[in-house]
Amino acid sequence: MIGKPAEMENGMIIAVDGPAASGKGTLAAGLARHYGLPHLDTGLLYRAVGRSVAALEGQPGFEAAAIRAARAISGTGFDGTELSGAEIGVLASKVAVIAEVRSALFDLQRRFALQPGGAVLDGRDIGTRIAPEADVKLFIVADSKARMERRARQLEARGLPVDRYALYHQIEERDARDMANPNGGFYPAPDAHLLDTTLLDIEAALRAAVAIVDGVMARKA
Ligand code: C5P
């Protein structure tokens, strides 16, 4: 942690949105460390719901079970490694189109965002729906092939088997479903700052994100 500039003493909310495997989670975690803020990866909530209804995929009870599972979630302490698989990501995007699932997860995310001292949240709709009042909004983009390669390396580093062709199609399928989600709010907020990380490694992307946050907060001050 580098320490908070004076204008950030009352806490700030940073919203980090972007498509699958854009690097938004790693960036959000880096920003949280840099500014000493708590971090919530909101994708984990949808992944947890998706995983709990995996056995019902394609069956009539899927939607109702997903709504029940979302309503049963009461905290944010998930094990990210257990939920990181590409198939769970696809399932997450299937439960994320259900309006009642989104509304069941809304308060939890909103409370996290508004906690005293500020917070960093990453997801799809943080800047548009969960925390439209966020002090700084980042919308992370990266070319689909670069995103696939990054996710493949992350999975390989965890010892998981990777089929790059299948992974590329899973990412495209998820993007298409997320962008078409009528309940999703997945688009850059009008006041979001776009950051393209295609050609940036994580250190360079984090430096760019910190420069945006510092710039916005300095202008606010
Ligand atoms: O961020 P991650 O890729 O882990 O998210 C998994 C899925 O959860 C996304 O593809 C999306 O469908 C859903 N999601 C969402 N809104 C969020 C976070 C995730 O709809 N804020």
PDB file of C-alpha atoms and ligand atoms in Angstrom:
ATOM      1  CA  MET A   1       0.000   0.000   0.000  1.00  0.00           C
ATOM      2  CA  ILE A   2       1.363   3.400  -0.980  1.00  0.00           C
ATOM      3  CA  GLY A   3      -0.969   5.424   1.275  1.00  0.00           C
ATOM      4  CA  LYS A   4      -4.029   7.493   0.673  1.00  0.00           C
ATOM      5  CA  PRO A   5      -3.783  11.042  -0.642  1.00  0.00           C
ATOM      6  CA  ALA A   6      -5.626  13.547   1.598  1.00  0.00           C
ATOM      7  CA  GLU A   7      -8.647  13.834  -0.711  1.00  0.00           C
ATOM      8  CA  MET A   8      -9.222  10.089  -0.317  1.00  0.00           C
ATOM      9  CA  GLU A   9      -9.324  10.093   3.508  1.00  0.00           C
ATOM     10  CA  ASN A  10     -13.117   9.763   3.617  1.00  0.00           C
ATOM     11  CA  GLY A  11     -12.890   6.665   1.486  1.00  0.00           C
ATOM     12  CA  MET A  12     -13.582   6.275  -2.160  1.00  0.00           C
ATOM     13  CA  ILE A  13     -15.483   3.796  -4.219  1.00  0.00           C
ATOM     14  CA  ILE A  14     -13.720   2.416  -7.283  1.00  0.00           C
ATOM     15  CA  ALA A  15     -15.836   0.511  -9.815  1.00  0.00           C
ATOM     16  CA  VAL A  16     -13.978  -1.791 -12.201  1.00  0.00           C
ATOM     17  CA  ASP A  17     -16.083  -3.322 -14.965  1.00  0.00           C
ATOM     18  CA  GLY A  18     -15.188  -5.257 -18.065  1.00  0.00           C
ATOM     19  CA  PRO A  19     -15.695  -8.463 -20.039  1.00  0.00           C
ATOM     20  CA  ALA A  20     -14.556 -11.976 -19.156  1.00  0.00           C
ATOM     21  CA  ALA A  21     -10.821 -12.356 -18.558  1.00  0.00           C
ATOM     22  CA  SER A  22     -10.107  -8.689 -19.296  1.00  0.00           C
ATOM     23  CA  GLY A  23      -7.828  -8.538 -16.262  1.00  0.00           C
ATOM     24  CA  LYS A  24     -10.320  -6.494 -14.249  1.00  0.00           C
ATOM     25  CA  GLY A  25     -10.102  -8.799 -11.212  1.00  0.00           C
ATOM     26  CA  THR A  26      -6.314  -8.611 -11.004  1.00  0.00           C
ATOM     27  CA  LEU A  27      -6.439  -4.862 -11.550  1.00  0.00           C
ATOM     28  CA  ALA A  28      -9.139  -4.371  -8.930  1.00  0.00           C
ATOM     29  CA  ALA A  29      -7.118  -6.419  -6.417  1.00  0.00           C
ATOM     30  CA  GLY A  30      -4.028  -4.326  -7.242  1.00  0.00           C
ATOM     31  CA  LEU A  31      -5.932  -1.062  -6.804  1.00  0.00           C
ATOM     32  CA  ALA A  32      -7.344  -2.304  -3.486  1.00  0.00           C
ATOM     33  CA  ARG A  33      -3.825  -3.069  -2.241  1.00  0.00           C
ATOM     34  CA  HIS A  34      -2.476   0.228  -3.530  1.00  0.00           C
ATOM     35  CA  TYR A  35      -5.121   2.358  -1.800  1.00  0.00           C
ATOM     36  CA  GLY A  36      -5.667   0.077   1.223  1.00  0.00           C
ATOM     37  CA  LEU A  37      -9.308  -0.627   0.384  1.00  0.00           C
ATOM     38  CA  PRO A  38     -11.374  -3.810   0.714  1.00  0.00           C
ATOM     39  CA  HIS A  39     -12.086  -5.587  -2.573  1.00  0.00           C
ATOM     40  CA  LEU A  40     -15.063  -7.599  -3.793  1.00  0.00           C
ATOM     41  CA  ASP A  41     -14.955  -9.702  -6.960  1.00  0.00           C
ATOM     42  CA  THR A  42     -18.698  -9.719  -7.660  1.00  0.00           C
ATOM     43  CA  GLY A  43     -18.320 -12.418 -10.327  1.00  0.00           C
ATOM     44  CA  LEU A  44     -17.757 -14.869  -7.467  1.00  0.00           C
ATOM     45  CA  LEU A  45     -21.331 -14.349  -6.272  1.00  0.00           C
ATOM     46  CA  TYR A  46     -22.716 -15.364  -9.677  1.00  0.00           C
ATOM     47  CA  ARG A  47     -20.191 -18.185  -9.922  1.00  0.00           C
ATOM     48  CA  ALA A  48     -21.248 -19.516  -6.493  1.00  0.00           C
ATOM     49  CA  VAL A  49     -24.891 -19.503  -7.589  1.00  0.00           C
ATOM     50  CA  GLY A  50     -23.971 -21.128 -10.924  1.00  0.00           C
ATOM     51  CA  ARG A  51     -22.003 -23.877  -9.251  1.00  0.00           C
ATOM     52  CA  SER A  52     -24.759 -24.721  -6.806  1.00  0.00           C
ATOM     53  CA  VAL A  53     -27.262 -25.329  -9.643  1.00  0.00           C
ATOM     54  CA  ALA A  54     -24.859 -27.010 -12.097  1.00  0.00           C
ATOM     55  CA  ALA A  55     -26.627 -30.361 -11.817  1.00  0.00           C
ATOM     56  CA  LEU A  56     -29.904 -28.778 -12.962  1.00  0.00           C
ATOM     57  CA  GLU A  57     -28.565 -27.075 -16.095  1.00  0.00           C
ATOM     58  CA  GLY A  58     -31.018 -27.375 -18.987  1.00  0.00           C
ATOM     59  CA  GLN A  59     -33.765 -28.681 -16.710  1.00  0.00           C
ATOM     60  CA  PRO A  60     -37.043 -27.005 -15.717  1.00  0.00           C
ATOM     61  CA  GLY A  61     -36.064 -26.373 -12.066  1.00  0.00           C
ATOM     62  CA  PHE A  62     -32.861 -24.491 -12.982  1.00  0.00           C
ATOM     63  CA  GLU A  63     -34.201 -20.954 -12.680  1.00  0.00           C
ATOM     64  CA  ALA A  64     -36.087 -21.462  -9.407  1.00  0.00           C
ATOM     65  CA  ALA A  65     -33.091 -23.227  -7.855  1.00  0.00           C
ATOM     66  CA  ALA A  66     -30.784 -20.394  -8.944  1.00  0.00           C
ATOM     67  CA  ILE A  67     -33.087 -17.823  -7.340  1.00  0.00           C
ATOM     68  CA  ARG A  68     -33.146 -19.840  -4.096  1.00  0.00           C
ATOM     69  CA  ALA A  69     -29.355 -20.193  -4.160  1.00  0.00           C
ATOM     70  CA  ALA A  70     -28.880 -16.445  -4.711  1.00  0.00           C
ATOM     71  CA  ARG A  71     -31.249 -15.620  -1.842  1.00  0.00           C
ATOM     72  CA  ALA A  72     -29.313 -17.974   0.430  1.00  0.00           C
ATOM     73  CA  ILE A  73     -26.024 -16.122  -0.086  1.00  0.00           C
ATOM     74  CA  SER A  74     -25.420 -13.978   2.959  1.00  0.00           C
ATOM     75  CA  GLY A  75     -21.730 -13.128   2.827  1.00  0.00           C
ATOM     76  CA  THR A  76     -18.897 -12.364   0.455  1.00  0.00           C
ATOM     77  CA  GLY A  77     -16.167 -14.738   1.670  1.00  0.00           C
ATOM     78  CA  PHE A  78     -15.775 -17.107  -1.274  1.00  0.00           C
ATOM     79  CA  ASP A  79     -12.794 -19.200  -2.260  1.00  0.00           C
ATOM     80  CA  GLY A  80     -11.950 -17.761  -5.682  1.00  0.00           C
ATOM     81  CA  THR A  81      -9.742 -20.685  -6.713  1.00  0.00           C
ATOM     82  CA  GLU A  82     -12.561 -23.190  -6.305  1.00  0.00           C
ATOM     83  CA  LEU A  83     -14.862 -21.093  -8.467  1.00  0.00           C
ATOM     84  CA  SER A  84     -12.416 -20.045 -11.174  1.00  0.00           C
ATOM     85  CA  GLY A  85     -13.111 -22.733 -13.811  1.00  0.00           C
ATOM     86  CA  ALA A  86     -14.275 -21.725 -17.295  1.00  0.00           C
ATOM     87  CA  GLU A  87     -17.396 -23.940 -17.102  1.00  0.00           C
ATOM     88  CA  ILE A  88     -18.457 -22.289 -13.845  1.00  0.00           C
ATOM     89  CA  GLY A  89     -18.010 -18.938 -15.628  1.00  0.00           C
ATOM     90  CA  VAL A  90     -20.457 -20.024 -18.333  1.00  0.00           C
ATOM     91  CA  LEU A  91     -22.945 -21.257 -15.699  1.00  0.00           C
ATOM     92  CA  ALA A  92     -22.544 -17.944 -13.849  1.00  0.00           C
ATOM     93  CA  SER A  93     -23.514 -16.061 -17.011  1.00  0.00           C
ATOM     94  CA  LYS A  94     -26.627 -18.265 -17.315  1.00  0.00           C
ATOM     95  CA  VAL A  95     -27.846 -17.464 -13.804  1.00  0.00           C
ATOM     96  CA  ALA A  96     -26.847 -13.803 -14.223  1.00  0.00           C
ATOM     97  CA  VAL A  97     -29.619 -13.217 -16.793  1.00  0.00           C
ATOM     98  CA  ILE A  98     -32.295 -14.075 -14.193  1.00  0.00           C
ATOM     99  CA  ALA A  99     -33.677 -10.788 -12.802  1.00  0.00           C
ATOM    100  CA  GLU A 100     -34.476 -12.274  -9.362  1.00  0.00           C
ATOM    101  CA  VAL A 101     -30.913 -13.600  -9.036  1.00  0.00           C
ATOM    102  CA  ARG A 102     -29.534 -10.138  -9.737  1.00  0.00           C
ATOM    103  CA  SER A 103     -31.891  -8.463  -7.285  1.00  0.00           C
ATOM    104  CA  ALA A 104     -31.123 -11.073  -4.589  1.00  0.00           C
ATOM    105  CA  LEU A 105     -27.406 -10.231  -4.909  1.00  0.00           C
ATOM    106  CA  PHE A 106     -27.897  -6.472  -5.162  1.00  0.00           C
ATOM    107  CA  ASP A 107     -28.026  -5.443  -1.469  1.00  0.00           C
ATOM    108  CA  LEU A 108     -24.962  -7.450  -0.548  1.00  0.00           C
ATOM    109  CA  GLN A 109     -22.894  -5.734  -3.242  1.00  0.00           C
ATOM    110  CA  ARG A 110     -24.329  -2.322  -2.477  1.00  0.00           C
ATOM    111  CA  ARG A 111     -23.556  -2.653   1.240  1.00  0.00           C
ATOM    112  CA  PHE A 112     -19.992  -3.640   0.369  1.00  0.00           C
ATOM    113  CA  ALA A 113     -19.641  -0.604  -1.891  1.00  0.00           C
ATOM    114  CA  LEU A 114     -21.003   1.839   0.676  1.00  0.00           C
ATOM    115  CA  GLN A 115     -19.046   0.603   3.696  1.00  0.00           C
ATOM    116  CA  PRO A 116     -17.262   3.358   5.605  1.00  0.00           C
ATOM    117  CA  GLY A 117     -13.782   3.968   4.255  1.00  0.00           C
ATOM    118  CA  GLY A 118     -14.585   2.979   0.680  1.00  0.00           C
ATOM    119  CA  ALA A 119     -14.154  -0.132  -1.441  1.00  0.00           C
ATOM    120  CA  VAL A 120     -13.131  -1.532  -4.799  1.00  0.00           C
ATOM    121  CA  LEU A 121     -15.611  -3.753  -6.626  1.00  0.00           C
ATOM    122  CA  ASP A 122     -15.181  -5.477  -9.944  1.00  0.00           C
ATOM    123  CA  GLY A 123     -17.822  -6.996 -12.187  1.00  0.00           C
ATOM    124  CA  ARG A 124     -20.058  -6.008 -15.092  1.00  0.00           C
ATOM    125  CA  ASP A 125     -22.542  -3.517 -13.650  1.00  0.00           C
ATOM    126  CA  ILE A 126     -20.699  -1.846 -10.782  1.00  0.00           C
ATOM    127  CA  GLY A 127     -20.483   1.579 -12.407  1.00  0.00           C
ATOM    128  CA  THR A 128     -23.963   1.404 -13.936  1.00  0.00           C
ATOM    129  CA  ARG A 129     -26.137  -0.320 -11.295  1.00  0.00           C
ATOM    130  CA  ILE A 130     -24.382  -1.319  -8.069  1.00  0.00           C
ATOM    131  CA  ALA A 131     -22.514   1.908  -7.328  1.00  0.00           C
ATOM    132  CA  PRO A 132     -23.452   4.545  -9.890  1.00  0.00           C
ATOM    133  CA  GLU A 133     -22.106   7.125  -7.443  1.00  0.00           C
ATOM    134  CA  ALA A 134     -18.609   5.549  -7.488  1.00  0.00           C
ATOM    135  CA  ASP A 135     -15.816   8.121  -7.338  1.00  0.00           C
ATOM    136  CA  VAL A 136     -13.876   6.461 -10.129  1.00  0.00           C
ATOM    137  CA  LYS A 137     -15.182   4.079 -12.787  1.00  0.00           C
ATOM    138  CA  LEU A 138     -12.887   2.015 -14.949  1.00  0.00           C
ATOM    139  CA  PHE A 139     -14.073  -0.039 -17.896  1.00  0.00           C
ATOM    140  CA  ILE A 140     -11.382  -2.552 -18.832  1.00  0.00           C
ATOM    141  CA  VAL A 141     -11.227  -3.938 -22.359  1.00  0.00           C
ATOM    142  CA  ALA A 142      -8.823  -6.273 -24.158  1.00  0.00           C
ATOM    143  CA  ASP A 143      -8.834  -8.177 -27.410  1.00  0.00           C
ATOM    144  CA  SER A 144     -10.595 -11.601 -27.170  1.00  0.00           C
ATOM    145  CA  LYS A 145      -7.485 -13.601 -28.097  1.00  0.00           C
ATOM    146  CA  ALA A 146      -5.373 -11.803 -25.502  1.00  0.00           C
ATOM    147  CA  ARG A 147      -8.062 -12.470 -22.901  1.00  0.00           C
ATOM    148  CA  MET A 148      -8.217 -16.156 -23.816  1.00  0.00           C
ATOM    149  CA  GLU A 149      -4.430 -16.485 -23.557  1.00  0.00           C
ATOM    150  CA  ARG A 150      -4.339 -14.788 -20.159  1.00  0.00           C
ATOM    151  CA  ARG A 151      -7.105 -16.973 -18.760  1.00  0.00           C
ATOM    152  CA  ALA A 152      -5.421 -20.081 -20.202  1.00  0.00           C
ATOM    153  CA  ARG A 153      -2.182 -19.220 -18.396  1.00  0.00           C
ATOM    154  CA  GLN A 154      -4.008 -18.547 -15.123  1.00  0.00           C
ATOM    155  CA  LEU A 155      -5.719 -21.933 -15.314  1.00  0.00           C
ATOM    156  CA  GLU A 156      -2.498 -23.703 -16.292  1.00  0.00           C
ATOM    157  CA  ALA A 157      -0.705 -22.060 -13.378  1.00  0.00           C
ATOM    158  CA  ARG A 158      -3.284 -23.713 -11.128  1.00  0.00           C
ATOM    159  CA  GLY A 159      -2.572 -27.067 -12.713  1.00  0.00           C
ATOM    160  CA  LEU A 160      -5.916 -27.175 -14.548  1.00  0.00           C
ATOM    161  CA  PRO A 161      -6.158 -28.664 -18.073  1.00  0.00           C
ATOM    162  CA  VAL A 162      -6.774 -26.055 -20.815  1.00  0.00           C
ATOM    163  CA  ASP A 163      -8.321 -26.435 -24.263  1.00  0.00           C
ATOM    164  CA  ARG A 164      -7.593 -23.027 -25.849  1.00  0.00           C
ATOM    165  CA  TYR A 165     -10.112 -23.447 -28.651  1.00  0.00           C
ATOM    166  CA  ALA A 166     -12.911 -24.289 -26.203  1.00  0.00           C
ATOM    167  CA  LEU A 167     -11.814 -21.487 -23.866  1.00  0.00           C
ATOM    168  CA  TYR A 168     -11.943 -18.897 -26.662  1.00  0.00           C
ATOM    169  CA  HIS A 169     -15.486 -19.952 -27.509  1.00  0.00           C
ATOM    170  CA  GLN A 170     -16.532 -19.946 -23.849  1.00  0.00           C
ATOM    171  CA  ILE A 171     -15.277 -16.373 -23.508  1.00  0.00           C
ATOM    172  CA  GLU A 172     -17.090 -15.272 -26.677  1.00  0.00           C
ATOM    173  CA  GLU A 173     -20.265 -17.058 -25.578  1.00  0.00           C
ATOM    174  CA  ARG A 174     -20.131 -15.372 -22.185  1.00  0.00           C
ATOM    175  CA  ASP A 175     -19.463 -11.929 -23.651  1.00  0.00           C
ATOM    176  CA  ALA A 176     -22.405 -12.298 -26.024  1.00  0.00           C
ATOM    177  CA  ARG A 177     -24.749 -13.413 -23.221  1.00  0.00           C
ATOM    178  CA  ASP A 178     -23.537 -10.713 -20.834  1.00  0.00           C
ATOM    179  CA  MET A 179     -23.869  -7.924 -23.401  1.00  0.00           C
ATOM    180  CA  ALA A 180     -27.357  -9.056 -24.398  1.00  0.00           C
ATOM    181  CA  ASN A 181     -28.474  -9.503 -20.765  1.00  0.00           C
ATOM    182  CA  PRO A 182     -31.554  -7.268 -20.487  1.00  0.00           C
ATOM    183  CA  ASN A 183     -31.107  -7.111 -16.701  1.00  0.00           C
ATOM    184  CA  GLY A 184     -27.340  -6.771 -16.792  1.00  0.00           C
ATOM    185  CA  GLY A 185     -26.330  -3.110 -17.080  1.00  0.00           C
ATOM    186  CA  PHE A 186     -23.162  -4.274 -18.806  1.00  0.00           C
ATOM    187  CA  TYR A 187     -21.911  -1.248 -20.713  1.00  0.00           C
ATOM    188  CA  PRO A 188     -19.480   1.527 -19.855  1.00  0.00           C
ATOM    189  CA  ALA A 189     -21.105   4.161 -17.649  1.00  0.00           C
ATOM    190  CA  PRO A 190     -21.020   7.582 -19.330  1.00  0.00           C
ATOM    191  CA  ASP A 191     -18.401   8.724 -16.802  1.00  0.00           C
ATOM    192  CA  ALA A 192     -16.280   5.548 -17.037  1.00  0.00           C
ATOM    193  CA  HIS A 193     -12.641   5.667 -18.097  1.00  0.00           C
ATOM    194  CA  LEU A 194     -11.808   3.092 -20.750  1.00  0.00           C
ATOM    195  CA  LEU A 195      -8.568   1.177 -20.255  1.00  0.00           C
ATOM    196  CA  ASP A 196      -7.405  -1.181 -23.012  1.00  0.00           C
ATOM    197  CA  THR A 197      -5.017  -3.733 -21.511  1.00  0.00           C
ATOM    198  CA  THR A 198      -4.400  -5.786 -24.693  1.00  0.00           C
ATOM    199  CA  LEU A 199      -0.769  -4.709 -24.937  1.00  0.00           C
ATOM    200  CA  LEU A 200      -0.134  -4.121 -21.228  1.00  0.00           C
ATOM    201  CA  ASP A 201       1.269  -6.514 -18.673  1.00  0.00           C
ATOM    202  CA  ILE A 202      -0.248  -6.404 -15.210  1.00  0.00           C
ATOM    203  CA  GLU A 203       2.265  -3.901 -13.793  1.00  0.00           C
ATOM    204  CA  ALA A 204       1.744  -1.503 -16.705  1.00  0.00           C
ATOM    205  CA  ALA A 205      -2.033  -1.908 -16.506  1.00  0.00           C
ATOM    206  CA  LEU A 206      -1.972  -1.206 -12.772  1.00  0.00           C
ATOM    207  CA  ARG A 207       0.184   1.893 -13.282  1.00  0.00           C
ATOM    208  CA  ALA A 208      -2.281   3.139 -15.904  1.00  0.00           C
ATOM    209  CA  ALA A 209      -5.248   2.460 -13.592  1.00  0.00           C
ATOM    210  CA  VAL A 210      -3.580   4.220 -10.641  1.00  0.00           C
ATOM    211  CA  ALA A 211      -2.827   7.220 -12.880  1.00  0.00           C
ATOM    212  CA  ILE A 212      -6.523   7.426 -13.818  1.00  0.00           C
ATOM    213  CA  VAL A 213      -7.688   7.126 -10.197  1.00  0.00           C
ATOM    214  CA  ASP A 214      -5.162   9.696  -8.938  1.00  0.00           C
ATOM    215  CA  GLY A 215      -6.100  12.063 -11.766  1.00  0.00           C
ATOM    216  CA  VAL A 216      -9.833  11.831 -11.052  1.00  0.00           C
ATOM    217  CA  MET A 217      -9.378  12.249  -7.295  1.00  0.00           C
ATOM    218  CA  ALA A 218      -7.011  15.207  -7.751  1.00  0.00           C
ATOM    219  CA  ARG A 219      -9.569  16.921 -10.008  1.00  0.00           C
ATOM    220  CA  LYS A 220     -12.307  16.262  -7.414  1.00  0.00           C
ATOM    221  CA  ALA A 221     -10.159  17.736  -4.675  1.00  0.00           C
TER     222      ALA A 221
HETATM  223  O1  C5P B   1     -16.278 -11.732 -13.526  1.00  0.00           O
HETATM  224  P1  C5P B   1     -16.515 -13.179 -13.837  1.00  0.00           P
HETATM  225  O2  C5P B   1     -16.036 -13.560 -15.190  1.00  0.00           O
HETATM  226  O3  C5P B   1     -16.055 -14.095 -12.766  1.00  0.00           O
HETATM  227  O4  C5P B   1     -18.117 -13.298 -13.859  1.00  0.00           O
HETATM  228  C1  C5P B   1     -18.798 -14.502 -14.154  1.00  0.00           C
HETATM  229  C2  C5P B   1     -20.149 -14.153 -14.762  1.00  0.00           C
HETATM  230  O5  C5P B   1     -20.974 -13.560 -13.758  1.00  0.00           O
HETATM  231  C3  C5P B   1     -20.101 -13.133 -15.897  1.00  0.00           C
HETATM  232  O6  C5P B   1     -19.891 -13.731 -17.161  1.00  0.00           O
HETATM  233  C4  C5P B   1     -21.469 -12.472 -15.797  1.00  0.00           C
HETATM  234  O7  C5P B   1     -22.436 -13.223 -16.488  1.00  0.00           O
HETATM  235  C5  C5P B   1     -21.812 -12.545 -14.320  1.00  0.00           C
HETATM  236  N1  C5P B   1     -21.597 -11.272 -13.628  1.00  0.00           N
HETATM  237  C6  C5P B   1     -22.581 -10.321 -13.714  1.00  0.00           C
HETATM  238  N2  C5P B   1     -22.451  -9.152 -13.024  1.00  0.00           N
HETATM  239  C7  C5P B   1     -21.381  -8.937 -12.264  1.00  0.00           C
HETATM  240  C8  C5P B   1     -20.359  -9.897 -12.175  1.00  0.00           C
HETATM  241  C9  C5P B   1     -20.492 -11.060 -12.882  1.00  0.00           C
HETATM  242  O8  C5P B   1     -23.567 -10.511 -14.427  1.00  0.00           O
HETATM  243  N3  C5P B   1     -21.308  -7.794 -11.566  1.00  0.00           N
END
